[in-house]
PDB file of C-alpha atoms in Angstrom:
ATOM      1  CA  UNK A   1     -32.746 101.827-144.122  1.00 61.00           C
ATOM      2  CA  UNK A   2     -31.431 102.141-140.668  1.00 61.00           C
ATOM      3  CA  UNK A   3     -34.656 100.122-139.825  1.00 63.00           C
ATOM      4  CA  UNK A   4     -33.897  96.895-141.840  1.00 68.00           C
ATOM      5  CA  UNK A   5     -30.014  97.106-140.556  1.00 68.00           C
ATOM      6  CA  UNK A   6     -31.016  97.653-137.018  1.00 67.00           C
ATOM      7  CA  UNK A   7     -33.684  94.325-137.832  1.00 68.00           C
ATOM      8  CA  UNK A   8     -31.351  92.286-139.092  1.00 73.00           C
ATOM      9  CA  UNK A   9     -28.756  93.161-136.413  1.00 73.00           C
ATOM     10  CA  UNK A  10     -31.267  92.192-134.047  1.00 68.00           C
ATOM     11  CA  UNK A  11     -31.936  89.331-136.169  1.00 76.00           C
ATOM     12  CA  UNK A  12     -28.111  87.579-136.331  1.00 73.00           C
ATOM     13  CA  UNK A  13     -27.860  88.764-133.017  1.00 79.00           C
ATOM     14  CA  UNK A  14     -30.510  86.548-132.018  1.00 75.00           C
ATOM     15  CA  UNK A  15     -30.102  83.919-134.029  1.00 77.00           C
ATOM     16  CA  UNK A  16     -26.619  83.603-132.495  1.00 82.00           C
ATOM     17  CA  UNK A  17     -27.618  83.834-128.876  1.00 82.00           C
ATOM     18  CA  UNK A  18     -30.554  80.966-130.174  1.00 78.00           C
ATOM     19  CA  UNK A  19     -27.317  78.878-131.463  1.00 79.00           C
ATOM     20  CA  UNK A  20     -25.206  79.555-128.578  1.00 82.00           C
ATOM     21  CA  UNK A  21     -27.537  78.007-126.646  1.00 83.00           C
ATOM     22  CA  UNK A  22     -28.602  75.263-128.171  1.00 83.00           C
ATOM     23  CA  UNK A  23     -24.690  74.026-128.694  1.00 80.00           C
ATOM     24  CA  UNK A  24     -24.406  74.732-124.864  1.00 81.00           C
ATOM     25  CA  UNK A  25     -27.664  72.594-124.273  1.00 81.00           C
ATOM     26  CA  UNK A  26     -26.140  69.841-126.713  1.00 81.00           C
ATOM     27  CA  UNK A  27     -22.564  69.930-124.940  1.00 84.00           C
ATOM     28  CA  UNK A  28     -24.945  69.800-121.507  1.00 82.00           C
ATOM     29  CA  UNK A  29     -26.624  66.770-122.478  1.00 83.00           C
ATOM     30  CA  UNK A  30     -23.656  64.884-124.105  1.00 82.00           C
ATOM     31  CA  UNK A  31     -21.791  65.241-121.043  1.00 83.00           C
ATOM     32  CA  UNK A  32     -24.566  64.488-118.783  1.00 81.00           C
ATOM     33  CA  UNK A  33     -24.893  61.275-121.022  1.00 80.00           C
ATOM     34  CA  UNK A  34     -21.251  60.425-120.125  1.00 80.00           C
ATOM     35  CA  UNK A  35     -21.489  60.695-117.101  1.00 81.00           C
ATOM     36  CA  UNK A  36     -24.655  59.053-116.842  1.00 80.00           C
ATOM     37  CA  UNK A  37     -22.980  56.063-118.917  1.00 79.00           C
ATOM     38  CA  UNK A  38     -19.450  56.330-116.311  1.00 78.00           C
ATOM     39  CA  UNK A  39     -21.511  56.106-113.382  1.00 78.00           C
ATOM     40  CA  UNK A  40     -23.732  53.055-114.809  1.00 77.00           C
ATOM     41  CA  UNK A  41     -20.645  51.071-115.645  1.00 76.00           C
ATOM     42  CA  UNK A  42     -19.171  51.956-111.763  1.00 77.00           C
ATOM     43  CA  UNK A  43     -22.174  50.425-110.374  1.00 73.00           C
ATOM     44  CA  UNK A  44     -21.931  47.354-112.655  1.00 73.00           C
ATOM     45  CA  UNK A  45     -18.536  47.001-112.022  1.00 75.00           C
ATOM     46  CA  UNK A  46     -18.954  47.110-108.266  1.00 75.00           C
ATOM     47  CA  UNK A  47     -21.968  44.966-108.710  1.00 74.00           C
ATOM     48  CA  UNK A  48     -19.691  42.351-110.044  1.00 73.00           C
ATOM     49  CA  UNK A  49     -17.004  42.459-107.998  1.00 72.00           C
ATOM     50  CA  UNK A  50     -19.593  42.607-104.808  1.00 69.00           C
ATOM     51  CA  UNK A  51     -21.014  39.178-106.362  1.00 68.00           C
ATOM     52  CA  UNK A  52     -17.720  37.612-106.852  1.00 69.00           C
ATOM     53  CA  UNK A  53     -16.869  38.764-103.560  1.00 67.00           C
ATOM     54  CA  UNK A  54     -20.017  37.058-101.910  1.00 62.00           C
ATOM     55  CA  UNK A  55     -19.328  33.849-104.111  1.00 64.00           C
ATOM     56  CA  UNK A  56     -15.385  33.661-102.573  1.00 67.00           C
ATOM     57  CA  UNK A  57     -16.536  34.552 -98.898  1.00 62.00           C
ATOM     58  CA  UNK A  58     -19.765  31.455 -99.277  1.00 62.00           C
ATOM     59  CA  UNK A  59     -16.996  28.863-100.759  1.00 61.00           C
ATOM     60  CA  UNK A  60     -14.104  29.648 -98.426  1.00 65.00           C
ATOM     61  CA  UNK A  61     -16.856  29.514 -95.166  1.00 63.00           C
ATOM     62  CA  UNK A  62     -18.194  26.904 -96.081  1.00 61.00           C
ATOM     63  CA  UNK A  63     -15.446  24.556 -96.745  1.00 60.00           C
ATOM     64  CA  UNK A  64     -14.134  25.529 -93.497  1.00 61.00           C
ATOM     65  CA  UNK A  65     -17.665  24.229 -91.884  1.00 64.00           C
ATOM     66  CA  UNK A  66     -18.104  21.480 -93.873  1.00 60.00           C
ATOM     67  CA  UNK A  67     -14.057  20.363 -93.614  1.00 58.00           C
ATOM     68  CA  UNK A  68     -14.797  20.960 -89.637  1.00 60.00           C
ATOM     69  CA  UNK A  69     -17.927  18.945 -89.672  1.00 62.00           C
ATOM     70  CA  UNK A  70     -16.262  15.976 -91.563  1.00 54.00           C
ATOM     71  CA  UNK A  71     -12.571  15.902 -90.104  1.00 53.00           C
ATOM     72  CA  UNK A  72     -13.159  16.855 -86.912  1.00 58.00           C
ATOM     73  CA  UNK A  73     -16.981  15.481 -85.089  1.00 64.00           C
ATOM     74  CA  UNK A  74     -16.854  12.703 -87.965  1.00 60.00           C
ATOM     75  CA  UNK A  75     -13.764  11.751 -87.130  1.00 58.00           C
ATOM     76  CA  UNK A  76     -14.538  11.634 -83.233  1.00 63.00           C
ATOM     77  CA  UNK A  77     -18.119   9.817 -83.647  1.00 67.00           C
ATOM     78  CA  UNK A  78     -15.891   7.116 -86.227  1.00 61.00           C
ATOM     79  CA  UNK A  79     -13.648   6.596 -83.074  1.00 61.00           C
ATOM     80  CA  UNK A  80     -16.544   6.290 -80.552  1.00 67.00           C
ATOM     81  CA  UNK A  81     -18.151   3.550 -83.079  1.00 67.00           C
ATOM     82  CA  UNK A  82     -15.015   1.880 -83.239  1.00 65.00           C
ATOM     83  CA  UNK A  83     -14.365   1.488 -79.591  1.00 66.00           C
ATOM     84  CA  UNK A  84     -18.211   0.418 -79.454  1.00 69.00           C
ATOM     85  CA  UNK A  85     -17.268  -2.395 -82.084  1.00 68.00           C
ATOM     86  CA  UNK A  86     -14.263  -3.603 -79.858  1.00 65.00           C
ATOM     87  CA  UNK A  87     -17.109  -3.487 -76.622  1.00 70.00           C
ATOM     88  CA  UNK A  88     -19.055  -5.583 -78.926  1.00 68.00           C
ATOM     89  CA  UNK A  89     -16.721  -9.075 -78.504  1.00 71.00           C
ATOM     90  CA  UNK A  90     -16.359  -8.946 -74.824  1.00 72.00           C
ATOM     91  CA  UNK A  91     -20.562  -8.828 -74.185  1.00 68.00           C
ATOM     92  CA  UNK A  92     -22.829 -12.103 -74.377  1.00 68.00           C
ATOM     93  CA  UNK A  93     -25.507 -12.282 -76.949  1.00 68.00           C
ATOM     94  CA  UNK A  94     -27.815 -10.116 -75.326  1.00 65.00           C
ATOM     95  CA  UNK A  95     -26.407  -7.231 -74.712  1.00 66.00           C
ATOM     96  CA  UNK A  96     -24.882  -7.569 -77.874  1.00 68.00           C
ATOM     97  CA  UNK A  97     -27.854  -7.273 -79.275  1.00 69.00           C
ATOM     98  CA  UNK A  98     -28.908  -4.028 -77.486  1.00 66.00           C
ATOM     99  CA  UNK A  99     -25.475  -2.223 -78.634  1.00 70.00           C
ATOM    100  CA  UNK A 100     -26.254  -3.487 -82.098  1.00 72.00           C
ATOM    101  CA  UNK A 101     -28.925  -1.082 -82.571  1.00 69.00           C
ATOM    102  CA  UNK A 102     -26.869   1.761 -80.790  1.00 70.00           C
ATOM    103  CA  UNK A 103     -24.024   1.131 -83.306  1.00 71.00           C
ATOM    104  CA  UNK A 104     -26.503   1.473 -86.003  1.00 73.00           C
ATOM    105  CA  UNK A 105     -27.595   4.633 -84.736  1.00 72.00           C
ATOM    106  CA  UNK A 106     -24.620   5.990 -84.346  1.00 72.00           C
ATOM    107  CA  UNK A 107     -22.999   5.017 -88.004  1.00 73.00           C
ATOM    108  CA  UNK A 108     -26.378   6.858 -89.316  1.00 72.00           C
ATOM    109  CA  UNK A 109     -25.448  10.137 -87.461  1.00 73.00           C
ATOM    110  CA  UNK A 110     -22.018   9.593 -88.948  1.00 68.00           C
ATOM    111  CA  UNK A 111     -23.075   9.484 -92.393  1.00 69.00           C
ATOM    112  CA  UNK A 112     -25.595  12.315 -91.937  1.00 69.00           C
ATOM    113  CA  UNK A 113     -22.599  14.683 -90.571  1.00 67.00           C
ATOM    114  CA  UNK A 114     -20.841  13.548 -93.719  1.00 61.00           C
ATOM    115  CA  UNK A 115     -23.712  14.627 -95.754  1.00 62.00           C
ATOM    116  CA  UNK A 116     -24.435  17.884 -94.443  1.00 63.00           C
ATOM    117  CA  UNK A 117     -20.810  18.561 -94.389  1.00 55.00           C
ATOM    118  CA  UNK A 118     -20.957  18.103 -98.601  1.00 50.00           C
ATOM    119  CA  UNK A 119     -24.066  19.758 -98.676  1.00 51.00           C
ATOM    120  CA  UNK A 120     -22.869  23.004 -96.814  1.00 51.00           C
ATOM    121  CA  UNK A 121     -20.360  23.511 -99.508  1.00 38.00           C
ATOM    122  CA  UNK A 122     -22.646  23.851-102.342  1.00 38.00           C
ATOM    123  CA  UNK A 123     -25.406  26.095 -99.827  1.00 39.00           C
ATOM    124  CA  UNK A 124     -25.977  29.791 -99.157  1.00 34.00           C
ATOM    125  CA  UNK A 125     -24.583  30.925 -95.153  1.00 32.00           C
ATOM    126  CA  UNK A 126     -25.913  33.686 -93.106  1.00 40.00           C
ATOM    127  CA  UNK A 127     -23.556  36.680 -93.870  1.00 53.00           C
ATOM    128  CA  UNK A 128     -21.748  38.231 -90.484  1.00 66.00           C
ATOM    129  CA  UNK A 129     -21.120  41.568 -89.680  1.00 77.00           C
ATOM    130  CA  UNK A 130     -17.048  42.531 -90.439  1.00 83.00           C
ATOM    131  CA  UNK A 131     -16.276  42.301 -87.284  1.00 86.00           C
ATOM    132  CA  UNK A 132     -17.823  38.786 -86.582  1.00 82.00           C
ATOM    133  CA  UNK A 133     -16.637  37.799 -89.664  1.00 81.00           C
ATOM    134  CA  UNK A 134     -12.855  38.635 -88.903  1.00 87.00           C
ATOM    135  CA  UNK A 135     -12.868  37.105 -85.342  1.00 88.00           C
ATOM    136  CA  UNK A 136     -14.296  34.244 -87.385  1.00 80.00           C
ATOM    137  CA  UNK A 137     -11.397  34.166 -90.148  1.00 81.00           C
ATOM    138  CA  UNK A 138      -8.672  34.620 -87.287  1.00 88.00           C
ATOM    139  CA  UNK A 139      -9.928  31.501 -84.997  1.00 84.00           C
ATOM    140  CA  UNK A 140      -9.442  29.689 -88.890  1.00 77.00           C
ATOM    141  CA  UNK A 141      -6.299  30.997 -88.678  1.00 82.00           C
ATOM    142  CA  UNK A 142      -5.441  29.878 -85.443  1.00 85.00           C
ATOM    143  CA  UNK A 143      -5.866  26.199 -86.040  1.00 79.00           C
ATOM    144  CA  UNK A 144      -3.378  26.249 -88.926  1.00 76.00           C
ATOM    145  CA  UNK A 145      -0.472  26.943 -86.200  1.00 82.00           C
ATOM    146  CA  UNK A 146       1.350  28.393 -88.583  1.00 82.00           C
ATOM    147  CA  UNK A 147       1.600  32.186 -87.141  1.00 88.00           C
ATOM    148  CA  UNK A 148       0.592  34.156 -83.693  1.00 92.00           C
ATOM    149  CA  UNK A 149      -2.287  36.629 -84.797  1.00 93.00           C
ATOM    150  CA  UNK A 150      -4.417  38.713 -82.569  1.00 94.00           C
ATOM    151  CA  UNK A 151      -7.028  41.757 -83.779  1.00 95.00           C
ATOM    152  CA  UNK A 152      -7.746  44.638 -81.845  1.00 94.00           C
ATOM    153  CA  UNK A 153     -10.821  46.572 -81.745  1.00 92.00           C
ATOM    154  CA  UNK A 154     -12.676  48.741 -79.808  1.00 85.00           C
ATOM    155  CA  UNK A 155     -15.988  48.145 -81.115  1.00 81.00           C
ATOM    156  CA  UNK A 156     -18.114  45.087 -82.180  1.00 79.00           C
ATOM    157  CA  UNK A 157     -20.881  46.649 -84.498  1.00 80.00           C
ATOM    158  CA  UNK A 158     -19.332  48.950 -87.296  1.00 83.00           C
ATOM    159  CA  UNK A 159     -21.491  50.769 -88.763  1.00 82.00           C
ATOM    160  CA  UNK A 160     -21.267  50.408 -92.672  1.00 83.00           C
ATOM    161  CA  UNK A 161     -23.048  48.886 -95.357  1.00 81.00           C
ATOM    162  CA  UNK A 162     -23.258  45.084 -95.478  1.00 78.00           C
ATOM    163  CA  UNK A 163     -21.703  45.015 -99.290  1.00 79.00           C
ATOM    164  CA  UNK A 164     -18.827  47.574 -98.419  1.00 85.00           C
ATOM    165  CA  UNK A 165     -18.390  45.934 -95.202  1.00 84.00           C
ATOM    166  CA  UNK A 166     -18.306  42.694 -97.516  1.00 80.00           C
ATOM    167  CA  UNK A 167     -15.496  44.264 -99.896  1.00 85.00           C
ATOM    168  CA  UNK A 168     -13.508  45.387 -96.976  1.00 89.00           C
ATOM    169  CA  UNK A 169     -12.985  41.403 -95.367  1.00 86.00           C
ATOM    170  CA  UNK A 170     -12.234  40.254 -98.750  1.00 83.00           C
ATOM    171  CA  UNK A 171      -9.129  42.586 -98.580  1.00 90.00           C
ATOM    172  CA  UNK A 172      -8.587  42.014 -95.359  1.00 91.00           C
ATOM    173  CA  UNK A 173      -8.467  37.825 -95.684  1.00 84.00           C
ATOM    174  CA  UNK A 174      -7.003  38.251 -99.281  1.00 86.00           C
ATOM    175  CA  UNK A 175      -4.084  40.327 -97.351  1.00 91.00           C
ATOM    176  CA  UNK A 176      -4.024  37.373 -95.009  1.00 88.00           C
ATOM    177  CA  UNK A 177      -3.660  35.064 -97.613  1.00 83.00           C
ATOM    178  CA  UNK A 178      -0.623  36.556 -98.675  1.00 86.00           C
ATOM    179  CA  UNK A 179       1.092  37.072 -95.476  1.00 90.00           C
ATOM    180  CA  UNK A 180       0.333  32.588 -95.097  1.00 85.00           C
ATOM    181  CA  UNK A 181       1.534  32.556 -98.898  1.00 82.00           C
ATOM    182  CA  UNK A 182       4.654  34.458 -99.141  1.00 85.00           C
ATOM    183  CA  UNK A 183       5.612  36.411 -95.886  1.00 88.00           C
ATOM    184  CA  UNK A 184       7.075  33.787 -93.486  1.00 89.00           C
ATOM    185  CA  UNK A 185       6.031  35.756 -90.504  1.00 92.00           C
ATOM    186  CA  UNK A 186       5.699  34.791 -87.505  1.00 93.00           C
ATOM    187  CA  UNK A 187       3.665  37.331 -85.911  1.00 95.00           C
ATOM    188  CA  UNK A 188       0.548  39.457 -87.418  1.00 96.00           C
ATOM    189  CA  UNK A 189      -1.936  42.231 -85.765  1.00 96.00           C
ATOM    190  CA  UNK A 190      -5.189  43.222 -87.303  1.00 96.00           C
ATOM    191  CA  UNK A 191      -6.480  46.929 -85.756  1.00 96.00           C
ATOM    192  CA  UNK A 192      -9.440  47.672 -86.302  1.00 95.00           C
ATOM    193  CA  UNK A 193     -10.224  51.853 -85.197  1.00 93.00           C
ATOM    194  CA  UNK A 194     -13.936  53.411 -85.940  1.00 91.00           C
ATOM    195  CA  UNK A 195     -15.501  56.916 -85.502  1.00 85.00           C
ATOM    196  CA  UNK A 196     -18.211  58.672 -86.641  1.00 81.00           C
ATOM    197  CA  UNK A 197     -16.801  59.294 -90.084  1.00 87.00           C
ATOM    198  CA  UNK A 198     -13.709  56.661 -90.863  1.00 92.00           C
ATOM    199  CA  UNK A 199     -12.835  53.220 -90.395  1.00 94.00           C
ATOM    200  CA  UNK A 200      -9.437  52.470 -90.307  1.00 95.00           C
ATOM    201  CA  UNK A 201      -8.074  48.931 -90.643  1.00 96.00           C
ATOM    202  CA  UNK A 202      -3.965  47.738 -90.547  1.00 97.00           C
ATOM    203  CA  UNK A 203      -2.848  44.561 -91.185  1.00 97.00           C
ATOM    204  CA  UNK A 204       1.283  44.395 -89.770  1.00 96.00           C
ATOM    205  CA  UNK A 205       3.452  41.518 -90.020  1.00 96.00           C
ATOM    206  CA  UNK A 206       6.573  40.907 -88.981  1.00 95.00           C
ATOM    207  CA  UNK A 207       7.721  38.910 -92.392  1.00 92.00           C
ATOM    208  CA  UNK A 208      10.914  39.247 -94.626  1.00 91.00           C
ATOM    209  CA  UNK A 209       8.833  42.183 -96.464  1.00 90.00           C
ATOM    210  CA  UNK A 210       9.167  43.010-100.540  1.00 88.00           C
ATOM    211  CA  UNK A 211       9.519  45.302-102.713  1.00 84.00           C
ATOM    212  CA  UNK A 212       6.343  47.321-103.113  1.00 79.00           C
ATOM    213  CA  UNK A 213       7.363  48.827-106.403  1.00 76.00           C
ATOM    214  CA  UNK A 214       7.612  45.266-108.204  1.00 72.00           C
ATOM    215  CA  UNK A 215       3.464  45.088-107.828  1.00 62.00           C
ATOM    216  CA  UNK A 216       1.779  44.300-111.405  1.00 57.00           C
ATOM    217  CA  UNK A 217      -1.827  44.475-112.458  1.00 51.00           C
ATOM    218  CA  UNK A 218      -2.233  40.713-111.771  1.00 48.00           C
ATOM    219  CA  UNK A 219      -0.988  40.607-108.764  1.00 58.00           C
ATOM    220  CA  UNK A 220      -3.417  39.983-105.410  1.00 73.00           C
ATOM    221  CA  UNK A 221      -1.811  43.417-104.259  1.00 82.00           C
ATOM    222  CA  UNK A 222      -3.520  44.953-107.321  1.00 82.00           C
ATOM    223  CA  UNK A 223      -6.684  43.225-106.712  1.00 83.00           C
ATOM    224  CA  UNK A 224      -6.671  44.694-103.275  1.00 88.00           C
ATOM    225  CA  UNK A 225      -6.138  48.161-104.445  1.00 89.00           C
ATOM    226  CA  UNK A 226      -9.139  48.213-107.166  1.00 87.00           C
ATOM    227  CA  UNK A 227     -11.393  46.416-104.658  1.00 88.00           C
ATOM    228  CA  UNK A 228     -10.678  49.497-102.337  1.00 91.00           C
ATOM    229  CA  UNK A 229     -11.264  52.151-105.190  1.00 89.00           C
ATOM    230  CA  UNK A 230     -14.436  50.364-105.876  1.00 88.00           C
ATOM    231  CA  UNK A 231     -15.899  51.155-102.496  1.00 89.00           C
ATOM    232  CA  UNK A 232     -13.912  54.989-102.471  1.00 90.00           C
ATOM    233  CA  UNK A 233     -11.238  53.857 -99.784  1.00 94.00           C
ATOM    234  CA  UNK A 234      -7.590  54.581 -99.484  1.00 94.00           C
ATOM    235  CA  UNK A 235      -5.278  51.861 -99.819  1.00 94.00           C
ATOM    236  CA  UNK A 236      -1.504  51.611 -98.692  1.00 93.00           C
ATOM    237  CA  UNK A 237       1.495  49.354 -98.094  1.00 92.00           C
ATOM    238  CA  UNK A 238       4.919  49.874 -96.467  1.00 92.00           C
ATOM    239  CA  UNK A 239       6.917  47.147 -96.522  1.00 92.00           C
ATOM    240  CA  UNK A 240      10.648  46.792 -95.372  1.00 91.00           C
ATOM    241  CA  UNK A 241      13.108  44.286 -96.365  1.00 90.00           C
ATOM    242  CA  UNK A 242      13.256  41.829 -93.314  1.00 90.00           C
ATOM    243  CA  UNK A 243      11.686  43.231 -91.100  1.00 92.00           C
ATOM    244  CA  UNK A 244       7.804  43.153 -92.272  1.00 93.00           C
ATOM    245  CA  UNK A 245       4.989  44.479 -94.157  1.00 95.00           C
ATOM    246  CA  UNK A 246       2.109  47.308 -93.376  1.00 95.00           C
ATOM    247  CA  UNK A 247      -1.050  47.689 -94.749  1.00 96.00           C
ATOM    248  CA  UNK A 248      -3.557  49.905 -94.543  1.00 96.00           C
ATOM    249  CA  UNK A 249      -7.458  51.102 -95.467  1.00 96.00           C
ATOM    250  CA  UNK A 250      -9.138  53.771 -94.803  1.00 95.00           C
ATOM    251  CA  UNK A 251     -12.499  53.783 -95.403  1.00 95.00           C
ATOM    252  CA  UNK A 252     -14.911  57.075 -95.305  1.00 92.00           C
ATOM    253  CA  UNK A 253     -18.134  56.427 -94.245  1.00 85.00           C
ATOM    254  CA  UNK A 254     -19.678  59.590 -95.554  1.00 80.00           C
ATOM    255  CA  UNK A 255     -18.675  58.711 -99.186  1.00 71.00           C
ATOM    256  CA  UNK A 256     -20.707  55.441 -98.970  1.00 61.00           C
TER     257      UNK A 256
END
């Protein structure tokens, strides 16, 4: 008797331990599965905001190249074939002749530059490094007259990923935007500090500032902020009434 109770004891005893484990395995796997599933939809979201990203960055480039190309060499070879044309009615036949050709010439390189400068619009670029690629945005910048700007850096080659380093200029010239848009400033400094482990980027203006507690989910503030969760940066803004706006990344290289 004893027997059979101590064998089923043992039995239920085991039986539960069996069950006990296979709801723990179950609970493993379901959770594994989320996070699995979490982790897959992270990498498609950053996927698709890398890709927008690239698209913006291609179309914004080059339209710059392509607007420099047309308004600023086509306009100067249009004024060289026009002075040639006015050359043209104080020469005798002959050498009329001769610049005839030349003016050709020239009003084929014209159209060419006009046709390269629509074709670069729709094309792929070469992608720069961040730094490059800022220097780059700021000369843009500079030709508006609009604002003094100047970036500071230590270094020319950062050392981080080409799609986070992608990420991090679309924040940067999106936060640029916005100072152009809505700050009135007059003067704006882009620092740029690296080390082994963080990159650290501020963007100050001297504009009439906001109120950073009036920013909504569509705002380009917003947009900012996800962009910088996407690539597991730290994101901030202090901004005074009238006296300007801060903002700042940090990014941590050893979480890339």
């Amino acid at each position: 008797m004893e027997e059979n109770k101590l064998v089923i004891i043992f039995t239920v005893t085991l039986l539960i331990i069996v069950l006990t484990m296979i709801f723990v395995y179950v609970i493993f796997i379901r959770k594994k599965t989320t996070l699995l599933i979490e982790q897959k939809e992270k990498d498609l979201h950053f996927e698709k905001e890398l890709a927008t990203s690239q698209v913006e960055m291609k179309e914004q480039t080059l339209n710059y190249i392509g607007q420099e190309l047309h308004d600023d060499l086509g306009q100067k070879l249009s004024v060289v074939r026009l002075r040639q044309n006015q050359l043209l009615t104080k020469l005798n036949n002959g050498e009329k002749e001769e610049l005839n050709e030349l003016n050709e010439l020239l009003g084929e390189c014209i159209q060419d530059v006009r046709n390269l400068s629509k074709t670069l619009i729709t094309e792929q670029i070469i992608h720069f490094g961040l730094v490059e690629s800022i220097e780059r945005e700021i000369q843009r910048i500079k030709k508006l007259k609009l604002l003094k700007i100047e970036f500071i850096t230590e270094k020319h080659d950062v050392d981080i990923t080409p799609k986070h380093g992608l990420i991090l200029f679309r924040i940067i010239q999106e936060s640029i935007n916005n100072i152009l848009k809505h700050s009135r400033a007059k003067n704006v400094s882009i620092q740029l500090k690296d080390d082994h482990e963080i990159l650290e980027i501020t963007i100050s203006d001297n504009g009439k500032g906001f109120n950073t507690k009036e920013m909504n989910d569509g705002s380009g503030l917003k947009n900012m902020e996800l962009r910088a969760k996407l690539i597991h940066a730290e994101f901030s803004i202090r901004s005074i009434l009238e006296e300007g706006t801060k903002t700042s990344i940090i990014y941590h290289k050893n979480l890339s």
